[in-house]
Amino acid sequence: MKIEISKEWIRRMATIEGNSIVGAGPIARDPAARSFKDFIAHQANEANLAFGRFVCLMRRKQGLSLEGLAEKADIELSDLVEIEGDTRHRPEPRTVYQLANYFHVNKSNLMQIAGLTTRKDERLASESVRFAARSDPSASLSREESIALDAFIKALDSQE
């Protein structure tokens, strides 16, 4: 089947759209994003927030200090401080790998949550945002946070 589109039809559709922004790909998903670079930066900040909260809550759940987790996971203390405190921090792949090993979660999914690999699983991405919204990194783990953490761990461990 061959579809023919006339110039008249194109002009009519352009008139209907008016001054609307038309886009395709990632920019079309968020019309507020001014550029692909802005879109990627926003995704990275979302991912880093969820990753930092995940590491913080897992550490608290196990009753570890920052120093204790750094020692047990064989990572730099300064990296751990930045992971938990700075949403713009990009952790090193080795650090994420060591944390995945220590916490016994899927390495590739944790790399995705840390913003080190391209988003492959939108369900995991939405679960990470939901998790970050439900968690408070400064208080002791509430029942709700514990449930959210357990659900997030299940999402991390699921295979694509």
PDB file of C-alpha atoms in Angstrom:
ATOM      1  CA  MET A   1       0.000   0.000   0.000  1.00  0.00           C
ATOM      2  CA  LYS A   2       1.358   3.386  -0.961  1.00  0.00           C
ATOM      3  CA  ILE A   3       0.238   6.469   0.905  1.00  0.00           C
ATOM      4  CA  GLU A   4       0.355   9.751  -0.947  1.00  0.00           C
ATOM      5  CA  ILE A   5       0.406  12.995   0.978  1.00  0.00           C
ATOM      6  CA  SER A   6      -0.361  16.158  -0.937  1.00  0.00           C
ATOM      7  CA  LYS A   7       1.198  19.558  -0.301  1.00  0.00           C
ATOM      8  CA  GLU A   8      -2.286  20.882   0.399  1.00  0.00           C
ATOM      9  CA  TRP A   9      -2.791  18.340   3.210  1.00  0.00           C
ATOM     10  CA  ILE A  10       0.609  19.219   4.713  1.00  0.00           C
ATOM     11  CA  ARG A  11      -0.228  22.951   4.680  1.00  0.00           C
ATOM     12  CA  ARG A  12      -3.627  22.290   6.266  1.00  0.00           C
ATOM     13  CA  MET A  13      -2.067  20.183   9.044  1.00  0.00           C
ATOM     14  CA  ALA A  14       0.635  22.817   9.644  1.00  0.00           C
ATOM     15  CA  THR A  15      -2.086  25.457  10.029  1.00  0.00           C
ATOM     16  CA  ILE A  16      -3.899  23.288  12.571  1.00  0.00           C
ATOM     17  CA  GLU A  17      -0.692  22.837  14.588  1.00  0.00           C
ATOM     18  CA  GLY A  18      -0.122  26.582  14.651  1.00  0.00           C
ATOM     19  CA  ASN A  19       2.929  27.528  16.692  1.00  0.00           C
ATOM     20  CA  SER A  20       3.013  24.259  18.609  1.00  0.00           C
ATOM     21  CA  ILE A  21       6.385  22.647  19.131  1.00  0.00           C
ATOM     22  CA  VAL A  22       6.667  19.456  17.153  1.00  0.00           C
ATOM     23  CA  GLY A  23       9.264  16.883  18.145  1.00  0.00           C
ATOM     24  CA  ALA A  24      10.230  13.275  17.932  1.00  0.00           C
ATOM     25  CA  GLY A  25      12.217  10.989  20.195  1.00  0.00           C
ATOM     26  CA  PRO A  26      13.182  11.966  23.755  1.00  0.00           C
ATOM     27  CA  ILE A  27      12.382  15.668  23.337  1.00  0.00           C
ATOM     28  CA  ALA A  28       8.803  14.827  22.354  1.00  0.00           C
ATOM     29  CA  ARG A  29       8.325  13.130  25.729  1.00  0.00           C
ATOM     30  CA  ASP A  30       8.930  16.363  27.651  1.00  0.00           C
ATOM     31  CA  PRO A  31       7.910  19.505  25.762  1.00  0.00           C
ATOM     32  CA  ALA A  32       9.516  21.655  28.470  1.00  0.00           C
ATOM     33  CA  ALA A  33      12.961  20.268  27.639  1.00  0.00           C
ATOM     34  CA  ARG A  34      14.813  22.840  25.579  1.00  0.00           C
ATOM     35  CA  SER A  35      17.298  20.410  24.155  1.00  0.00           C
ATOM     36  CA  PHE A  36      18.316  16.798  24.188  1.00  0.00           C
ATOM     37  CA  LYS A  37      21.153  17.752  26.557  1.00  0.00           C
ATOM     38  CA  ASP A  38      18.632  19.224  29.037  1.00  0.00           C
ATOM     39  CA  PHE A  39      16.522  16.086  28.767  1.00  0.00           C
ATOM     40  CA  ILE A  40      19.508  13.817  29.474  1.00  0.00           C
ATOM     41  CA  ALA A  41      20.599  16.007  32.417  1.00  0.00           C
ATOM     42  CA  HIS A  42      17.083  15.805  33.897  1.00  0.00           C
ATOM     43  CA  GLN A  43      17.062  12.004  33.540  1.00  0.00           C
ATOM     44  CA  ALA A  44      20.500  11.782  35.163  1.00  0.00           C
ATOM     45  CA  ASN A  45      19.419  13.905  38.153  1.00  0.00           C
ATOM     46  CA  GLU A  46      16.302  11.754  38.619  1.00  0.00           C
ATOM     47  CA  ALA A  47      18.416   8.610  38.449  1.00  0.00           C
ATOM     48  CA  ASN A  48      21.084   9.968  40.793  1.00  0.00           C
ATOM     49  CA  LEU A  49      18.486  10.960  43.386  1.00  0.00           C
ATOM     50  CA  ALA A  50      16.986   7.457  43.385  1.00  0.00           C
ATOM     51  CA  PHE A  51      20.434   5.851  43.417  1.00  0.00           C
ATOM     52  CA  GLY A  52      21.616   8.005  46.327  1.00  0.00           C
ATOM     53  CA  ARG A  53      18.455   7.305  48.327  1.00  0.00           C
ATOM     54  CA  PHE A  54      18.748   3.575  47.596  1.00  0.00           C
ATOM     55  CA  VAL A  55      22.345   3.438  48.847  1.00  0.00           C
ATOM     56  CA  CYS A  56      21.480   5.506  51.924  1.00  0.00           C
ATOM     57  CA  LEU A  57      18.468   3.375  52.879  1.00  0.00           C
ATOM     58  CA  MET A  58      20.283   0.090  52.261  1.00  0.00           C
ATOM     59  CA  ARG A  59      23.136   1.325  54.458  1.00  0.00           C
ATOM     60  CA  ARG A  60      20.717   2.395  57.206  1.00  0.00           C
ATOM     61  CA  LYS A  61      18.761  -0.851  56.955  1.00  0.00           C
ATOM     62  CA  GLN A  62      21.981  -2.752  57.656  1.00  0.00           C
ATOM     63  CA  GLY A  63      22.904  -0.408  60.506  1.00  0.00           C
ATOM     64  CA  LEU A  64      26.128   0.755  58.864  1.00  0.00           C
ATOM     65  CA  SER A  65      27.879   4.086  59.043  1.00  0.00           C
ATOM     66  CA  LEU A  66      29.246   5.684  55.887  1.00  0.00           C
ATOM     67  CA  GLU A  67      32.710   4.490  56.873  1.00  0.00           C
ATOM     68  CA  GLY A  68      31.434   0.983  57.564  1.00  0.00           C
ATOM     69  CA  LEU A  69      29.766   0.630  54.169  1.00  0.00           C
ATOM     70  CA  ALA A  70      32.774   2.097  52.369  1.00  0.00           C
ATOM     71  CA  GLU A  71      35.033  -0.445  54.048  1.00  0.00           C
ATOM     72  CA  LYS A  72      32.743  -3.453  53.531  1.00  0.00           C
ATOM     73  CA  ALA A  73      31.974  -2.602  49.877  1.00  0.00           C
ATOM     74  CA  ASP A  74      35.625  -1.680  49.194  1.00  0.00           C
ATOM     75  CA  ILE A  75      34.848   1.797  47.869  1.00  0.00           C
ATOM     76  CA  GLU A  76      36.148   5.267  48.659  1.00  0.00           C
ATOM     77  CA  LEU A  77      34.405   7.057  51.528  1.00  0.00           C
ATOM     78  CA  SER A  78      34.400  10.307  49.525  1.00  0.00           C
ATOM     79  CA  ASP A  79      32.501   8.576  46.689  1.00  0.00           C
ATOM     80  CA  LEU A  80      29.895   7.305  49.123  1.00  0.00           C
ATOM     81  CA  VAL A  81      29.441  10.758  50.680  1.00  0.00           C
ATOM     82  CA  GLU A  82      28.890  12.255  47.215  1.00  0.00           C
ATOM     83  CA  ILE A  83      26.513   9.464  46.129  1.00  0.00           C
ATOM     84  CA  GLU A  84      24.271  10.051  49.136  1.00  0.00           C
ATOM     85  CA  GLY A  85      24.523  13.838  49.187  1.00  0.00           C
ATOM     86  CA  ASP A  86      24.927  15.187  45.653  1.00  0.00           C
ATOM     87  CA  THR A  87      22.358  14.411  42.941  1.00  0.00           C
ATOM     88  CA  ARG A  88      24.723  15.743  40.259  1.00  0.00           C
ATOM     89  CA  HIS A  89      27.514  13.323  41.211  1.00  0.00           C
ATOM     90  CA  ARG A  90      28.302  10.650  38.603  1.00  0.00           C
ATOM     91  CA  PRO A  91      29.637   7.577  40.428  1.00  0.00           C
ATOM     92  CA  GLU A  92      32.375   5.495  38.871  1.00  0.00           C
ATOM     93  CA  PRO A  93      31.257   2.182  37.333  1.00  0.00           C
ATOM     94  CA  ARG A  94      33.523   0.290  39.745  1.00  0.00           C
ATOM     95  CA  THR A  95      31.802   1.931  42.724  1.00  0.00           C
ATOM     96  CA  VAL A  96      28.339   0.958  41.469  1.00  0.00           C
ATOM     97  CA  TYR A  97      29.569  -2.562  40.692  1.00  0.00           C
ATOM     98  CA  GLN A  98      30.964  -2.950  44.223  1.00  0.00           C
ATOM     99  CA  LEU A  99      27.733  -1.660  45.773  1.00  0.00           C
ATOM    100  CA  ALA A 100      25.646  -4.043  43.628  1.00  0.00           C
ATOM    101  CA  ASN A 101      27.815  -6.934  44.809  1.00  0.00           C
ATOM    102  CA  TYR A 102      27.584  -5.880  48.440  1.00  0.00           C
ATOM    103  CA  PHE A 103      23.797  -5.319  48.356  1.00  0.00           C
ATOM    104  CA  HIS A 104      23.219  -8.435  46.198  1.00  0.00           C
ATOM    105  CA  VAL A 105      21.213  -6.643  43.489  1.00  0.00           C
ATOM    106  CA  ASN A 106      21.285  -6.809  39.687  1.00  0.00           C
ATOM    107  CA  LYS A 107      24.400  -4.979  38.475  1.00  0.00           C
ATOM    108  CA  SER A 108      23.077  -3.763  35.124  1.00  0.00           C
ATOM    109  CA  ASN A 109      19.878  -2.410  36.701  1.00  0.00           C
ATOM    110  CA  LEU A 110      21.848  -0.598  39.398  1.00  0.00           C
ATOM    111  CA  MET A 111      24.113   0.869  36.687  1.00  0.00           C
ATOM    112  CA  GLN A 112      20.948   2.129  34.975  1.00  0.00           C
ATOM    113  CA  ILE A 113      19.608   3.639  38.210  1.00  0.00           C
ATOM    114  CA  ALA A 114      22.985   5.297  38.821  1.00  0.00           C
ATOM    115  CA  GLY A 115      22.702   6.959  35.405  1.00  0.00           C
ATOM    116  CA  LEU A 116      25.717   5.146  33.954  1.00  0.00           C
ATOM    117  CA  THR A 117      23.842   3.302  31.210  1.00  0.00           C
ATOM    118  CA  THR A 118      20.998   4.227  28.906  1.00  0.00           C
ATOM    119  CA  ARG A 119      17.502   3.714  30.260  1.00  0.00           C
ATOM    120  CA  LYS A 120      16.265   0.389  28.972  1.00  0.00           C
ATOM    121  CA  ASP A 121      13.405  -0.336  31.313  1.00  0.00           C
ATOM    122  CA  GLU A 122      10.827   2.430  31.775  1.00  0.00           C
ATOM    123  CA  ARG A 123       9.145   0.421  34.540  1.00  0.00           C
ATOM    124  CA  LEU A 124      12.392   0.466  36.507  1.00  0.00           C
ATOM    125  CA  ALA A 125      12.786   4.190  35.865  1.00  0.00           C
ATOM    126  CA  SER A 126       9.281   4.974  37.122  1.00  0.00           C
ATOM    127  CA  GLU A 127       9.760   2.665  40.109  1.00  0.00           C
ATOM    128  CA  SER A 128      12.974   4.516  41.001  1.00  0.00           C
ATOM    129  CA  VAL A 129      11.210   7.899  40.939  1.00  0.00           C
ATOM    130  CA  ARG A 130       8.378   6.512  43.086  1.00  0.00           C
ATOM    131  CA  PHE A 131      10.936   5.066  45.498  1.00  0.00           C
ATOM    132  CA  ALA A 132      12.835   8.361  45.786  1.00  0.00           C
ATOM    133  CA  ALA A 133       9.598  10.225  46.492  1.00  0.00           C
ATOM    134  CA  ARG A 134       8.658   7.862  49.327  1.00  0.00           C
ATOM    135  CA  SER A 135      11.969   7.863  51.152  1.00  0.00           C
ATOM    136  CA  ASP A 136      13.490  10.276  53.658  1.00  0.00           C
ATOM    137  CA  PRO A 137      17.246   9.809  53.906  1.00  0.00           C
ATOM    138  CA  SER A 138      17.644  11.410  57.340  1.00  0.00           C
ATOM    139  CA  ALA A 139      15.198   9.567  59.597  1.00  0.00           C
ATOM    140  CA  SER A 140      15.193   5.955  60.712  1.00  0.00           C
ATOM    141  CA  LEU A 141      13.507   3.575  58.273  1.00  0.00           C
ATOM    142  CA  SER A 142       9.750   3.761  58.646  1.00  0.00           C
ATOM    143  CA  ARG A 143       7.500   0.841  57.780  1.00  0.00           C
ATOM    144  CA  GLU A 144       6.507   2.602  54.537  1.00  0.00           C
ATOM    145  CA  GLU A 145      10.160   3.223  53.602  1.00  0.00           C
ATOM    146  CA  SER A 146      11.012  -0.376  54.329  1.00  0.00           C
ATOM    147  CA  ILE A 147       8.174  -1.541  52.063  1.00  0.00           C
ATOM    148  CA  ALA A 148       9.256   0.912  49.341  1.00  0.00           C
ATOM    149  CA  LEU A 149      12.873  -0.259  49.654  1.00  0.00           C
ATOM    150  CA  ASP A 150      11.857  -3.918  49.392  1.00  0.00           C
ATOM    151  CA  ALA A 151       9.714  -3.183  46.307  1.00  0.00           C
ATOM    152  CA  PHE A 152      12.602  -1.288  44.726  1.00  0.00           C
ATOM    153  CA  ILE A 153      15.020  -4.147  45.418  1.00  0.00           C
ATOM    154  CA  LYS A 154      12.584  -6.510  43.666  1.00  0.00           C
ATOM    155  CA  ALA A 155      12.443  -4.135  40.692  1.00  0.00           C
ATOM    156  CA  LEU A 156      16.250  -3.993  40.588  1.00  0.00           C
ATOM    157  CA  ASP A 157      16.545  -7.760  40.677  1.00  0.00           C
ATOM    158  CA  SER A 158      14.048  -8.342  37.875  1.00  0.00           C
ATOM    159  CA  GLN A 159      15.618  -9.404  34.602  1.00  0.00           C
ATOM    160  CA  GLU A 160      14.766  -7.529  31.410  1.00  0.00           C
TER     161      GLU A 160
END
